[in-house]
PDB file of C-alpha atoms in Angstrom:
ATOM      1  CA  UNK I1173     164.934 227.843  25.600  1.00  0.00           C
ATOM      2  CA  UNK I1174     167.497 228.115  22.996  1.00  0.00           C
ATOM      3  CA  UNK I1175     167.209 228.197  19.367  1.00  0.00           C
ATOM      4  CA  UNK I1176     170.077 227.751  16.565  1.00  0.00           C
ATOM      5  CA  UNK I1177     170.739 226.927  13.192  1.00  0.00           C
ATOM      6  CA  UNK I1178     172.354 223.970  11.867  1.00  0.00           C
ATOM      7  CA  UNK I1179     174.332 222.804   9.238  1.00  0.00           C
ATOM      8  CA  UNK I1180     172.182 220.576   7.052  1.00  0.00           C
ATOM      9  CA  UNK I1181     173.581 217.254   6.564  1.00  0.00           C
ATOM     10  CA  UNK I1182     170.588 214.648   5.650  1.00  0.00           C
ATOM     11  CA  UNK I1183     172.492 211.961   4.607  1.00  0.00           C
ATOM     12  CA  UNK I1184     172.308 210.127   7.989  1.00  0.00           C
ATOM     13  CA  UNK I1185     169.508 211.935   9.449  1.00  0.00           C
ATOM     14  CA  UNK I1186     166.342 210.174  10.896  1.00  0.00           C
ATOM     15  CA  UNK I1187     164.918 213.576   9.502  1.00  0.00           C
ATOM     16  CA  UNK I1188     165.456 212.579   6.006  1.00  0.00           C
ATOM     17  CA  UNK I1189     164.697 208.639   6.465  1.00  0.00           C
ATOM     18  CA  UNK I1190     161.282 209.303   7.852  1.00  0.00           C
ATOM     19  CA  UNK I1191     159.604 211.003   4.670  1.00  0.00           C
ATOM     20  CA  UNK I1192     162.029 213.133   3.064  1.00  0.00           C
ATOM     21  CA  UNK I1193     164.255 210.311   1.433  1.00  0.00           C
ATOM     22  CA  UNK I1194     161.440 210.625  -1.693  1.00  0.00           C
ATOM     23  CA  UNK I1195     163.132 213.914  -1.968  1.00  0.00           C
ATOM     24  CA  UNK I1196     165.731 214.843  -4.417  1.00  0.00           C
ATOM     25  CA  UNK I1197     168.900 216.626  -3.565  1.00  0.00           C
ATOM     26  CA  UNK I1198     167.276 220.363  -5.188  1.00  0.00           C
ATOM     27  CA  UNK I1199     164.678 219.506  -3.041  1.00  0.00           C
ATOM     28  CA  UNK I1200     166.401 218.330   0.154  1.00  0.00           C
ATOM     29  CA  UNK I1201     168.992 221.959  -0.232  1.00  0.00           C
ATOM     30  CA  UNK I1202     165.092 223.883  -0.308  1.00  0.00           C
ATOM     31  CA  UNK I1203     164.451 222.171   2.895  1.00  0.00           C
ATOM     32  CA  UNK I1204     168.127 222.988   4.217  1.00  0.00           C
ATOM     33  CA  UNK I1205     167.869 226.704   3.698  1.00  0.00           C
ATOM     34  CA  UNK I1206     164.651 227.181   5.866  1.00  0.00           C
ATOM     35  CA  UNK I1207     165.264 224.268   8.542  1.00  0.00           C
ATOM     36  CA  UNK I1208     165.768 225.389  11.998  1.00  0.00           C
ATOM     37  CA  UNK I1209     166.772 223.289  14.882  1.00  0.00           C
ATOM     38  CA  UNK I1210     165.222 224.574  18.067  1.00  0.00           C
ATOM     39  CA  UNK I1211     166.108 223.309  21.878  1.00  0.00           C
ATOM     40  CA  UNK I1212     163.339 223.280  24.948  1.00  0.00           C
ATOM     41  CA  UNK I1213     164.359 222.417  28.507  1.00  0.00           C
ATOM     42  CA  UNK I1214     161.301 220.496  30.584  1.00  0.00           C
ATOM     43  CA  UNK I1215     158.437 222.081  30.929  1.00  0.00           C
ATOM     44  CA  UNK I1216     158.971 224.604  28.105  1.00  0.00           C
ATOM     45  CA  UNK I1217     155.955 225.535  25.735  1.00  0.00           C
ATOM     46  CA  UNK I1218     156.824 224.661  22.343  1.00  0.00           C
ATOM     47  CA  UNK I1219     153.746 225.156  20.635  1.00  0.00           C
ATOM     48  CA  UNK I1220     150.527 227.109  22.486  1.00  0.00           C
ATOM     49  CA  UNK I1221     146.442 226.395  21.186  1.00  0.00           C
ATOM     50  CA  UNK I1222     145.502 229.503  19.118  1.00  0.00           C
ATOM     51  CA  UNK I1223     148.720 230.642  17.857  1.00  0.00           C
ATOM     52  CA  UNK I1224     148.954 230.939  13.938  1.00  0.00           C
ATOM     53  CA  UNK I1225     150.835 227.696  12.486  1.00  0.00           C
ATOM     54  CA  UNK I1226     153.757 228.642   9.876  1.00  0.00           C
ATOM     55  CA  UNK I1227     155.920 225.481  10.487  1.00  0.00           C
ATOM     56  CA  UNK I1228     156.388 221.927   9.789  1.00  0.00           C
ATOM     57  CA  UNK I1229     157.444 220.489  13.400  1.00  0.00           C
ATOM     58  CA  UNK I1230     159.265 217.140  13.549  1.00  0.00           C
ATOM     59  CA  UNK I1231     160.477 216.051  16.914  1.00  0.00           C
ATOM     60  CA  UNK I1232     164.187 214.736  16.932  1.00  0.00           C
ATOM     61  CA  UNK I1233     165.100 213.921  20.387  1.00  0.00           C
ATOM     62  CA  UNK I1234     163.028 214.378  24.221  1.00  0.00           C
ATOM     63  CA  UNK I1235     159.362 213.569  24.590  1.00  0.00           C
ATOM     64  CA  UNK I1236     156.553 216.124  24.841  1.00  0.00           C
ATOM     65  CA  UNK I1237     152.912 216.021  25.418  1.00  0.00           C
ATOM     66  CA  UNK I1238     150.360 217.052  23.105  1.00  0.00           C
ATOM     67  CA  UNK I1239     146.796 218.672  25.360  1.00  0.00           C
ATOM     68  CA  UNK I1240     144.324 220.605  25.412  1.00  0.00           C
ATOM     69  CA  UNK I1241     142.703 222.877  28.088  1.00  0.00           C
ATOM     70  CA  UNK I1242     138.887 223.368  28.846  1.00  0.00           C
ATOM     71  CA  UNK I1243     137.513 226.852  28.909  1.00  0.00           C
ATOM     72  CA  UNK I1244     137.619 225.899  33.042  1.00  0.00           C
ATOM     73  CA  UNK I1245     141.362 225.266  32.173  1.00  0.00           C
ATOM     74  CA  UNK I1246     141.441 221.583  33.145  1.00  0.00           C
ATOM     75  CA  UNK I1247     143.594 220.184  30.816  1.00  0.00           C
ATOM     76  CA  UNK I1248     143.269 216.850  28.300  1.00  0.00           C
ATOM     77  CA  UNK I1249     146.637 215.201  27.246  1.00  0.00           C
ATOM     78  CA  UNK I1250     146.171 213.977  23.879  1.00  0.00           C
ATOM     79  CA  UNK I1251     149.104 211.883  23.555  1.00  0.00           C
ATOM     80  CA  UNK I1252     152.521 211.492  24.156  1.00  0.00           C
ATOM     81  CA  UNK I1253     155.076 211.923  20.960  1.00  0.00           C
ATOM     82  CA  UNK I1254     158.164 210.434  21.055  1.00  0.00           C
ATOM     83  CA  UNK I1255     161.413 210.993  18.572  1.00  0.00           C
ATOM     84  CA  UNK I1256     160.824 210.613  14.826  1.00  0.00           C
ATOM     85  CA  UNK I1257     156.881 211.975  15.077  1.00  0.00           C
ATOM     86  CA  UNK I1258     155.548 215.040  13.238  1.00  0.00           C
ATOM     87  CA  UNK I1259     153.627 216.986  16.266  1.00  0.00           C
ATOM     88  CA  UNK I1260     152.101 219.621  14.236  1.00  0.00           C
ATOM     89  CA  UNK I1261     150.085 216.925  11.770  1.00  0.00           C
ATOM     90  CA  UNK I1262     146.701 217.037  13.470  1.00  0.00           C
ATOM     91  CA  UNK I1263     146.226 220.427  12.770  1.00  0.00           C
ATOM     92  CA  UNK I1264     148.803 221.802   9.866  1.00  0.00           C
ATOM     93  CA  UNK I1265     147.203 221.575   6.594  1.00  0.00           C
ATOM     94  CA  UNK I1266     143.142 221.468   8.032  1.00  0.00           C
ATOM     95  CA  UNK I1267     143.393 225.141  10.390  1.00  0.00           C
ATOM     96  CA  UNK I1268     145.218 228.630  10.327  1.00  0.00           C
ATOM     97  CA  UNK I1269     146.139 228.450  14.356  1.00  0.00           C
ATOM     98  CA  UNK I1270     146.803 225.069  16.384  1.00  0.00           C
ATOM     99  CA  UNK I1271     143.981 223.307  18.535  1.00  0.00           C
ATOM    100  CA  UNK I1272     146.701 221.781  20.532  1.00  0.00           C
ATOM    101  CA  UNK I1273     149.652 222.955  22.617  1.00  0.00           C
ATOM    102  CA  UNK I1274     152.963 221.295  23.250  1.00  0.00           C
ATOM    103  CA  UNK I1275     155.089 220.883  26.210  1.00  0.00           C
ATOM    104  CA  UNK I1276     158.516 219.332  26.346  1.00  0.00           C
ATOM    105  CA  UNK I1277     158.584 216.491  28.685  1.00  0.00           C
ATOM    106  CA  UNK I1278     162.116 216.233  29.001  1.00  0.00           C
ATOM    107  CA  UNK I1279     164.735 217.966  27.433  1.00  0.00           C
ATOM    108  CA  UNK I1280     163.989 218.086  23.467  1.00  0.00           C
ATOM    109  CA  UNK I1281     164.986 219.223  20.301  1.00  0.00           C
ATOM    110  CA  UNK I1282     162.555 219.486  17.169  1.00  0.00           C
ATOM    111  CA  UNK I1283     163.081 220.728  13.933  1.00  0.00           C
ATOM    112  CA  UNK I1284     160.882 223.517  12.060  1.00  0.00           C
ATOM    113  CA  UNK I1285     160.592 224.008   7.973  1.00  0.00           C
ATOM    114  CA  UNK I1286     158.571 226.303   6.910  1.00  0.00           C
ATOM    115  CA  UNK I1287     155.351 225.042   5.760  1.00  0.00           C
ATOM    116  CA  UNK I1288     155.551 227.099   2.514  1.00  0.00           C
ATOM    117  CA  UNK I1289     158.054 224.858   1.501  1.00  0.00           C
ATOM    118  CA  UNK I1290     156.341 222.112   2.499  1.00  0.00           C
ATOM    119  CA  UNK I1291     153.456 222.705   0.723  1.00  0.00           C
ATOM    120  CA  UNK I1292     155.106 223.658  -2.267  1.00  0.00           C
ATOM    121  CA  UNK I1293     157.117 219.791  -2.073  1.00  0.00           C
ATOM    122  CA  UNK I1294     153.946 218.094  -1.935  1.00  0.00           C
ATOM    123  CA  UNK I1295     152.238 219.670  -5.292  1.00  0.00           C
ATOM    124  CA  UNK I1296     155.708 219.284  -6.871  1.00  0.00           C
ATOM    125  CA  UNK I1297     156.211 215.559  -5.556  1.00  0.00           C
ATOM    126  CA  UNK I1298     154.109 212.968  -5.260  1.00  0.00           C
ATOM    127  CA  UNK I1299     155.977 210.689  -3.587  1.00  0.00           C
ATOM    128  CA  UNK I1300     156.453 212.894  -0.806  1.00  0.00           C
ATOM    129  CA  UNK I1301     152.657 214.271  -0.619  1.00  0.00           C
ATOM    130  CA  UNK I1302     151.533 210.371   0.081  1.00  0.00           C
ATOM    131  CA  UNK I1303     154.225 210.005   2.402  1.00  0.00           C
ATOM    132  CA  UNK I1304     152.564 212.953   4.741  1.00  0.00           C
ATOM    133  CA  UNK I1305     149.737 211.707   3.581  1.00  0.00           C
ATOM    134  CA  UNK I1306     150.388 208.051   5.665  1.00  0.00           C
ATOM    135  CA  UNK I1307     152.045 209.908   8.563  1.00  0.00           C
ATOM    136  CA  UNK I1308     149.173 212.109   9.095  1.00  0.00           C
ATOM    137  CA  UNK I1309     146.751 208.777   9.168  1.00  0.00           C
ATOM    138  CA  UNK I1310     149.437 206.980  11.438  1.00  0.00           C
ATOM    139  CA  UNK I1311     149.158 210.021  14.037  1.00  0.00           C
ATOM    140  CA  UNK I1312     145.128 210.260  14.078  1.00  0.00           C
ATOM    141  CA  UNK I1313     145.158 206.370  14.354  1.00  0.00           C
ATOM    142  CA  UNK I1314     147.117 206.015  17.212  1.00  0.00           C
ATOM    143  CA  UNK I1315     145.299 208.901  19.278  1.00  0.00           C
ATOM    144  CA  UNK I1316     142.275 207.638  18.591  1.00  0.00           C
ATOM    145  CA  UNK I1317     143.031 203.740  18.751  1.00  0.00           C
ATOM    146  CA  UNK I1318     144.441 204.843  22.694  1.00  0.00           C
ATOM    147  CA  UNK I1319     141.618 207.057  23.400  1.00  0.00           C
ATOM    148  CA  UNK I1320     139.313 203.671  22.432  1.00  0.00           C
ATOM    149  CA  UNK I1321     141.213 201.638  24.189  1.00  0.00           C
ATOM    150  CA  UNK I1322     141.680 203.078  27.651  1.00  0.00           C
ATOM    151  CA  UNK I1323     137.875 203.814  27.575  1.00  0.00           C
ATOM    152  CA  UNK I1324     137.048 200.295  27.487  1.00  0.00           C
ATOM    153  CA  UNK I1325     139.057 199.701  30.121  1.00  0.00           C
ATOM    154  CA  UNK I1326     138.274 199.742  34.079  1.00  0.00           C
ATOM    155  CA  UNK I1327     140.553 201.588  35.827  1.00  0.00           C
ATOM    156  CA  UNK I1328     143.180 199.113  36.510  1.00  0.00           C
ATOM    157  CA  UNK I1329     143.282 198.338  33.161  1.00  0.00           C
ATOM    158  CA  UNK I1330     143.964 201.953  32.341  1.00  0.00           C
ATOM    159  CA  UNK I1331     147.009 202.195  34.945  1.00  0.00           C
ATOM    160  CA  UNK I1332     148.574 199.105  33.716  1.00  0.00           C
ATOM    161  CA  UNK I1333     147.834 200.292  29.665  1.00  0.00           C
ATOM    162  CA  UNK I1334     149.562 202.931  30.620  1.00  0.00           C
ATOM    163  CA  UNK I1335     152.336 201.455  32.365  1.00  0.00           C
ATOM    164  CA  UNK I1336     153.402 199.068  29.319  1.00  0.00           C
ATOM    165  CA  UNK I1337     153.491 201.891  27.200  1.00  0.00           C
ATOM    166  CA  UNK I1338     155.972 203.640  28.419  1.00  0.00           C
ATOM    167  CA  UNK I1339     158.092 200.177  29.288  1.00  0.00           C
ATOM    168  CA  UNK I1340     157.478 198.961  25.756  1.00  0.00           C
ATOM    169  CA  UNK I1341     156.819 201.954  23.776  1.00  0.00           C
ATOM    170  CA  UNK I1342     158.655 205.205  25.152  1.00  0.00           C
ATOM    171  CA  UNK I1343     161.667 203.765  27.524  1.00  0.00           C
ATOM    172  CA  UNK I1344     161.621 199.910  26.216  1.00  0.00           C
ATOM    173  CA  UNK I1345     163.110 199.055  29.606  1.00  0.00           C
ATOM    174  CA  UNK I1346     161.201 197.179  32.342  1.00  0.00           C
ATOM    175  CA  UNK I1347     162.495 199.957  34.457  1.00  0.00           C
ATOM    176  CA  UNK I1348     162.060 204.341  34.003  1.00  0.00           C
ATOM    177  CA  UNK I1349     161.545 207.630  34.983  1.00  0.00           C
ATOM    178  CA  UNK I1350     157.965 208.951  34.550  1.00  0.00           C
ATOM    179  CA  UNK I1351     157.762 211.986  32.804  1.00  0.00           C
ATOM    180  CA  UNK I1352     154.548 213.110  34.100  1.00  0.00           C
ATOM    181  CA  UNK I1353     153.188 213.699  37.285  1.00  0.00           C
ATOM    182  CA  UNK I1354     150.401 211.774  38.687  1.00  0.00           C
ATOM    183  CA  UNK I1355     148.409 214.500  37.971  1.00  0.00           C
ATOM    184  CA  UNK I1356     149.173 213.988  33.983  1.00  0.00           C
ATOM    185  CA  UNK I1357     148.795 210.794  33.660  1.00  0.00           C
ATOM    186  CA  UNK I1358     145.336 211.329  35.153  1.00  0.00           C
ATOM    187  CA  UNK I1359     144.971 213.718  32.423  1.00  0.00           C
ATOM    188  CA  UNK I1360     145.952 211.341  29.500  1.00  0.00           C
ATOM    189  CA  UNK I1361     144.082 208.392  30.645  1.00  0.00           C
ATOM    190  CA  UNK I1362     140.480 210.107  31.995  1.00  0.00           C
ATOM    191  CA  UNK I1363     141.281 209.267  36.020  1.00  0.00           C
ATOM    192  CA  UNK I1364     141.106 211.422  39.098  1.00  0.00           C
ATOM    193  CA  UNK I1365     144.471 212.064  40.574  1.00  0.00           C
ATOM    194  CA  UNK I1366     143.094 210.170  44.319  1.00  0.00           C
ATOM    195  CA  UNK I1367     142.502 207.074  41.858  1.00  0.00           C
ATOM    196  CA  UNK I1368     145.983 207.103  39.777  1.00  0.00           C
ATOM    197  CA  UNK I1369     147.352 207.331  43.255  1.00  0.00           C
ATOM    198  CA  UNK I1370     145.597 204.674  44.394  1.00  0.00           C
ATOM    199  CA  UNK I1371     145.953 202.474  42.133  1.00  0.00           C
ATOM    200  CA  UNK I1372     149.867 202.701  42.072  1.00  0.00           C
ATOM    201  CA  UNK I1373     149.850 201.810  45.373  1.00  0.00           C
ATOM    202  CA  UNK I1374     147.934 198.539  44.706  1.00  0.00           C
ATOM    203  CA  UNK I1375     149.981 197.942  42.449  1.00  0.00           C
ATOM    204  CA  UNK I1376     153.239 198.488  44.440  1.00  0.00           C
ATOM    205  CA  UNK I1377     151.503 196.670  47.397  1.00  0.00           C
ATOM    206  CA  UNK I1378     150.705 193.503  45.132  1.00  0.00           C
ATOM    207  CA  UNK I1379     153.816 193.042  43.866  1.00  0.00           C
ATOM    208  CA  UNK I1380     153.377 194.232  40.144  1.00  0.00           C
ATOM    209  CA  UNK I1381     155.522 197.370  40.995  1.00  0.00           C
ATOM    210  CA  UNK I1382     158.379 198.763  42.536  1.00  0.00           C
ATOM    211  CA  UNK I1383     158.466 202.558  42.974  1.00  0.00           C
ATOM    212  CA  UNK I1384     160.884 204.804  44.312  1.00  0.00           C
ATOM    213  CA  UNK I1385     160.249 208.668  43.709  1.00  0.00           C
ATOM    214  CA  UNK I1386     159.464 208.872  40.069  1.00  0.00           C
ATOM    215  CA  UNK I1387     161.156 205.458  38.925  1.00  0.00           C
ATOM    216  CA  UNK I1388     158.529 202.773  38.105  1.00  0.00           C
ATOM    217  CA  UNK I1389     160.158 199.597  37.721  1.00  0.00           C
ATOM    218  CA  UNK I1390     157.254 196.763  36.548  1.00  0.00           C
ATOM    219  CA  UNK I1391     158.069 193.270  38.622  1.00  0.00           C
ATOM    220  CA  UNK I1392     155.420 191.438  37.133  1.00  0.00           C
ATOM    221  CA  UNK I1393     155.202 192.403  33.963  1.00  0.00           C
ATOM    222  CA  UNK I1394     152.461 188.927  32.807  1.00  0.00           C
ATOM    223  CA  UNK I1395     150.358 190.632  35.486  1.00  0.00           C
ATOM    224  CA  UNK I1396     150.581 194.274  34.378  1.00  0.00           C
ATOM    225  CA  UNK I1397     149.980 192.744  31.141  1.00  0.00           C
ATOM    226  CA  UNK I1398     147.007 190.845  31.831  1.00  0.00           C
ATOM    227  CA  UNK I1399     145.369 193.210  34.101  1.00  0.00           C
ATOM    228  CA  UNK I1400     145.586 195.796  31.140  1.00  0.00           C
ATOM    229  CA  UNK I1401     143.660 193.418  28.595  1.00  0.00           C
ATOM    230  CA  UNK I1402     141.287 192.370  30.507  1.00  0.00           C
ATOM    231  CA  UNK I1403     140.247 195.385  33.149  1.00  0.00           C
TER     232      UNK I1403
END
Protein backbone atom coordinates (compact mmCIF):
# COMPACT_ATOMS: atom_id res chain seq x y z
CA UNK A 1 0.00 0.00 0.00
CA UNK A 2 1.17 3.42 -0.61
CA UNK A 3 -0.19 6.63 0.45
CA UNK A 4 0.70 10.34 -0.86
CA UNK A 5 -0.42 13.68 -1.12
CA UNK A 6 -1.46 15.49 -4.08
CA UNK A 7 -1.59 18.67 -5.51
CA UNK A 8 -5.22 19.77 -5.59
CA UNK A 9 -6.36 20.72 -8.91
CA UNK A 10 -10.41 20.31 -9.12
CA UNK A 11 -10.98 21.99 -12.08
CA UNK A 12 -11.10 18.79 -14.22
CA UNK A 13 -11.57 16.36 -11.55
CA UNK A 14 -14.45 13.73 -11.53
CA UNK A 15 -13.91 14.49 -7.70
CA UNK A 16 -15.27 17.89 -8.00
CA UNK A 17 -18.04 17.10 -10.83
CA UNK A 18 -19.67 14.47 -8.72
CA UNK A 19 -20.91 16.74 -5.70
CA UNK A 20 -18.40 19.22 -4.97
CA UNK A 21 -19.02 21.56 -8.09
CA UNK A 22 -21.91 23.30 -5.56
CA UNK A 23 -18.79 24.28 -3.81
CA UNK A 24 -17.15 27.59 -3.95
CA UNK A 25 -13.49 28.11 -4.49
CA UNK A 26 -12.96 29.01 -0.23
CA UNK A 27 -14.66 25.98 0.04
CA UNK A 28 -13.05 23.73 -2.59
CA UNK A 29 -9.11 25.18 -1.04
CA UNK A 30 -10.82 23.72 2.68
CA UNK A 31 -11.26 20.50 0.94
CA UNK A 32 -7.66 20.78 -0.76
CA UNK A 33 -5.78 21.21 2.47
CA UNK A 34 -7.12 17.95 4.15
CA UNK A 35 -7.54 15.69 0.87
CA UNK A 36 -5.36 12.75 0.69
CA UNK A 37 -4.94 10.48 -2.21
CA UNK A 38 -4.24 6.96 -1.05
CA UNK A 39 -3.10 3.80 -3.42
CA UNK A 40 -4.12 -0.12 -2.61
CA UNK A 41 -2.72 -2.99 -4.68
CA UNK A 42 -5.42 -6.15 -4.99
CA UNK A 43 -6.43 -7.59 -2.21
CA UNK A 44 -5.46 -4.74 0.16
CA UNK A 45 -7.88 -3.77 3.12
CA UNK A 46 -8.89 -0.33 2.72
CA UNK A 47 -11.40 0.01 5.21
CA UNK A 48 -11.95 -2.94 8.14
CA UNK A 49 -15.78 -3.41 10.14
CA UNK A 50 -15.28 -1.84 13.62
CA UNK A 51 -12.67 0.63 13.03
CA UNK A 52 -13.62 4.32 14.03
CA UNK A 53 -14.68 6.35 10.73
CA UNK A 54 -12.84 9.93 10.46
CA UNK A 55 -12.97 10.18 6.59
CA UNK A 56 -15.00 10.95 3.65
CA UNK A 57 -13.90 8.04 1.08
CA UNK A 58 -14.54 8.58 -2.64
CA UNK A 59 -13.20 5.96 -4.95
CA UNK A 60 -11.29 7.41 -8.07
CA UNK A 61 -9.97 4.60 -10.02
CA UNK A 62 -9.94 0.27 -9.38
CA UNK A 63 -12.97 -1.55 -8.07
CA UNK A 64 -13.39 -2.87 -4.53
CA UNK A 65 -15.92 -4.86 -2.71
CA UNK A 66 -17.92 -3.75 0.06
CA UNK A 67 -18.79 -7.22 2.82
CA UNK A 68 -19.41 -8.23 5.73
CA UNK A 69 -18.34 -11.29 7.83
CA UNK A 70 -20.57 -13.50 10.17
CA UNK A 71 -19.46 -14.05 13.70
CA UNK A 72 -18.59 -17.81 11.94
CA UNK A 73 -16.53 -15.53 9.55
CA UNK A 74 -18.37 -16.45 6.34
CA UNK A 75 -18.41 -13.47 4.56
CA UNK A 76 -21.48 -11.36 2.65
CA UNK A 77 -20.37 -9.07 -0.30
CA UNK A 78 -22.56 -6.19 -0.25
CA UNK A 79 -21.79 -4.75 -3.48
CA UNK A 80 -19.34 -3.94 -5.83
CA UNK A 81 -18.28 0.02 -6.17
CA UNK A 82 -16.89 1.15 -9.10
CA UNK A 83 -15.01 4.74 -9.89
CA UNK A 84 -16.91 7.92 -9.01
CA UNK A 85 -18.87 6.13 -5.79
CA UNK A 86 -18.61 7.33 -2.18
CA UNK A 87 -17.84 3.82 -0.25
CA UNK A 88 -18.03 5.11 3.17
CA UNK A 89 -21.94 6.52 2.70
CA UNK A 90 -23.77 3.60 4.29
CA UNK A 91 -22.31 4.11 7.42
CA UNK A 92 -20.56 7.83 7.75
CA UNK A 93 -22.95 10.18 9.21
CA UNK A 94 -25.49 7.23 11.05
CA UNK A 95 -22.32 5.23 13.31
CA UNK A 96 -18.91 6.08 15.09
CA UNK A 97 -17.02 2.76 13.51
CA UNK A 98 -17.90 1.11 9.98
CA UNK A 99 -20.31 -2.02 9.65
CA UNK A 100 -18.58 -2.78 6.46
CA UNK A 101 -15.04 -3.49 5.28
CA UNK A 102 -13.42 -2.76 1.97
CA UNK A 103 -11.15 -4.63 -0.22
CA UNK A 104 -9.54 -3.40 -3.40
CA UNK A 105 -10.43 -5.57 -6.24
CA UNK A 106 -7.91 -4.44 -8.49
CA UNK A 107 -5.48 -1.93 -8.20
CA UNK A 108 -7.26 1.41 -6.78
CA UNK A 109 -6.89 4.73 -5.70
CA UNK A 110 -9.54 6.62 -3.42
CA UNK A 111 -9.48 9.82 -1.98
CA UNK A 112 -10.02 10.70 1.90
CA UNK A 113 -11.28 14.33 3.39
CA UNK A 114 -11.73 14.53 6.59
CA UNK A 115 -15.21 14.27 7.64
CA UNK A 116 -14.90 17.36 9.91
CA UNK A 117 -14.76 19.25 6.96
CA UNK A 118 -17.33 17.61 5.49
CA UNK A 119 -19.65 18.08 7.98
CA UNK A 120 -18.87 21.50 8.51
CA UNK A 121 -19.67 22.07 4.25
CA UNK A 122 -22.95 20.64 4.63
CA UNK A 123 -24.35 23.05 7.61
CA UNK A 124 -22.58 25.89 5.73
CA UNK A 125 -24.02 24.82 2.17
CA UNK A 126 -27.01 23.66 1.21
CA UNK A 127 -26.47 22.84 -2.04
CA UNK A 128 -23.88 20.52 -1.18
CA UNK A 129 -25.75 18.85 1.99
CA UNK A 130 -28.68 17.69 -0.66
CA UNK A 131 -26.18 16.64 -2.98
CA UNK A 132 -24.84 13.88 -0.24
CA UNK A 133 -28.03 13.79 0.61
CA UNK A 134 -29.07 12.08 -3.15
CA UNK A 135 -25.79 10.12 -3.26
CA UNK A 136 -26.38 8.52 -0.02
CA UNK A 137 -30.12 7.42 -1.35
CA UNK A 138 -28.50 6.39 -4.80
CA UNK A 139 -26.01 3.95 -2.81
CA UNK A 140 -28.79 2.30 -0.39
CA UNK A 141 -31.01 1.99 -3.58
CA UNK A 142 -28.86 0.16 -5.61
CA UNK A 143 -27.76 -2.42 -2.76
CA UNK A 144 -30.95 -3.02 -1.93
CA UNK A 145 -32.69 -2.93 -5.50
CA UNK A 146 -29.70 -5.96 -6.31
CA UNK A 147 -30.19 -7.70 -3.13
CA UNK A 148 -34.22 -7.80 -4.33
CA UNK A 149 -33.48 -8.68 -7.42
CA UNK A 150 -31.13 -11.64 -7.32
CA UNK A 151 -33.49 -13.08 -4.60
CA UNK A 152 -36.23 -13.39 -6.93
CA UNK A 153 -34.26 -15.01 -9.12
CA UNK A 154 -33.50 -18.95 -9.56
CA UNK A 155 -30.15 -19.60 -9.75
CA UNK A 156 -29.50 -19.21 -13.35
CA UNK A 157 -31.00 -16.12 -13.26
CA UNK A 158 -28.60 -15.03 -10.56
CA UNK A 159 -25.38 -16.19 -12.66
CA UNK A 160 -26.50 -14.49 -15.72
CA UNK A 161 -27.67 -11.06 -13.43
CA UNK A 162 -24.51 -11.19 -12.50
CA UNK A 163 -22.80 -11.70 -15.62
CA UNK A 164 -24.47 -8.53 -17.42
CA UNK A 165 -23.40 -6.50 -14.73
CA UNK A 166 -20.14 -6.59 -14.99
CA UNK A 167 -20.40 -6.59 -19.14
CA UNK A 168 -22.74 -3.63 -18.96
CA UNK A 169 -22.07 -2.03 -15.75
CA UNK A 170 -18.33 -2.50 -14.49
CA UNK A 171 -16.22 -3.48 -17.86
CA UNK A 172 -19.00 -2.37 -20.61
CA UNK A 173 -17.31 -4.89 -22.90
CA UNK A 174 -18.93 -8.19 -23.96
CA UNK A 175 -15.62 -9.56 -22.95
CA UNK A 176 -13.45 -9.25 -19.10
CA UNK A 177 -11.52 -10.30 -16.41
CA UNK A 178 -13.48 -11.32 -13.26
CA UNK A 179 -12.37 -9.75 -10.33
CA UNK A 180 -13.61 -12.20 -7.94
CA UNK A 181 -13.19 -15.66 -7.44
CA UNK A 182 -15.92 -18.09 -7.75
CA UNK A 183 -15.96 -18.19 -4.30
CA UNK A 184 -17.03 -14.24 -4.22
CA UNK A 185 -19.33 -14.15 -6.49
CA UNK A 186 -21.03 -16.90 -4.48
CA UNK A 187 -20.77 -14.50 -1.74
CA UNK A 188 -22.45 -11.47 -3.52
CA UNK A 189 -25.20 -13.32 -5.09
CA UNK A 190 -26.35 -15.98 -2.03
CA UNK A 191 -24.94 -19.35 -4.07
CA UNK A 192 -22.75 -22.21 -2.95
CA UNK A 193 -19.43 -22.20 -4.65
CA UNK A 194 -20.34 -26.21 -6.26
CA UNK A 195 -23.44 -24.25 -7.84
CA UNK A 196 -21.58 -20.94 -9.27
CA UNK A 197 -19.30 -23.57 -10.65
CA UNK A 198 -21.80 -25.37 -12.06
CA UNK A 199 -23.61 -23.19 -13.49
CA UNK A 200 -20.64 -21.56 -15.48
CA UNK A 201 -20.10 -24.61 -16.93
CA UNK A 202 -23.68 -24.82 -18.33
CA UNK A 203 -23.30 -21.94 -19.43
CA UNK A 204 -19.94 -22.45 -21.26
CA UNK A 205 -21.32 -25.88 -22.42
CA UNK A 206 -24.55 -24.18 -23.99
CA UNK A 207 -22.98 -21.78 -25.80
CA UNK A 208 -23.82 -18.53 -23.75
CA UNK A 209 -20.09 -18.39 -22.63
CA UNK A 210 -16.66 -18.64 -23.46
CA UNK A 211 -14.17 -18.94 -20.58
CA UNK A 212 -10.62 -19.15 -20.44
CA UNK A 213 -8.96 -18.79 -16.86
CA UNK A 214 -10.61 -15.77 -15.43
CA UNK A 215 -11.81 -14.10 -18.83
CA UNK A 216 -15.61 -14.45 -19.33
CA UNK A 217 -16.46 -13.50 -22.68
CA UNK A 218 -20.66 -13.64 -23.06
CA UNK A 219 -21.48 -15.27 -26.78
CA UNK A 220 -25.00 -15.00 -26.43
CA UNK A 221 -25.63 -12.17 -24.81
CA UNK A 222 -30.10 -12.27 -25.80
CA UNK A 223 -29.72 -15.54 -23.88
CA UNK A 224 -27.73 -14.37 -20.84
CA UNK A 225 -30.16 -11.67 -20.99
CA UNK A 226 -33.23 -13.53 -21.01
CA UNK A 227 -32.25 -16.23 -18.73
CA UNK A 228 -31.52 -13.39 -16.11
CA UNK A 229 -35.19 -11.87 -16.35
CA UNK A 230 -36.92 -14.59 -16.31
CA UNK A 231 -34.99 -17.38 -13.93
Amino acid sequence: MSQHRITCNCEGCHFRMVVFDSLNESEINSVCEVKKEQSYKRGDIIIEEGTEIREFIYLKSGLVKIYRKSPSGKEQILNIATPMEFVSLLSVFSETQYKFSICALDDTTVCMIDLETVRKLILSNGAFGLGIMEKMSKNADKIILQNLSLNMKQLRGRIAYILLLFANDIYKSDSFDLPVSRKEIAQLIDMTTENVIRILSEFRKDGLIRINGKNIEIVNKKMIEQISEHG
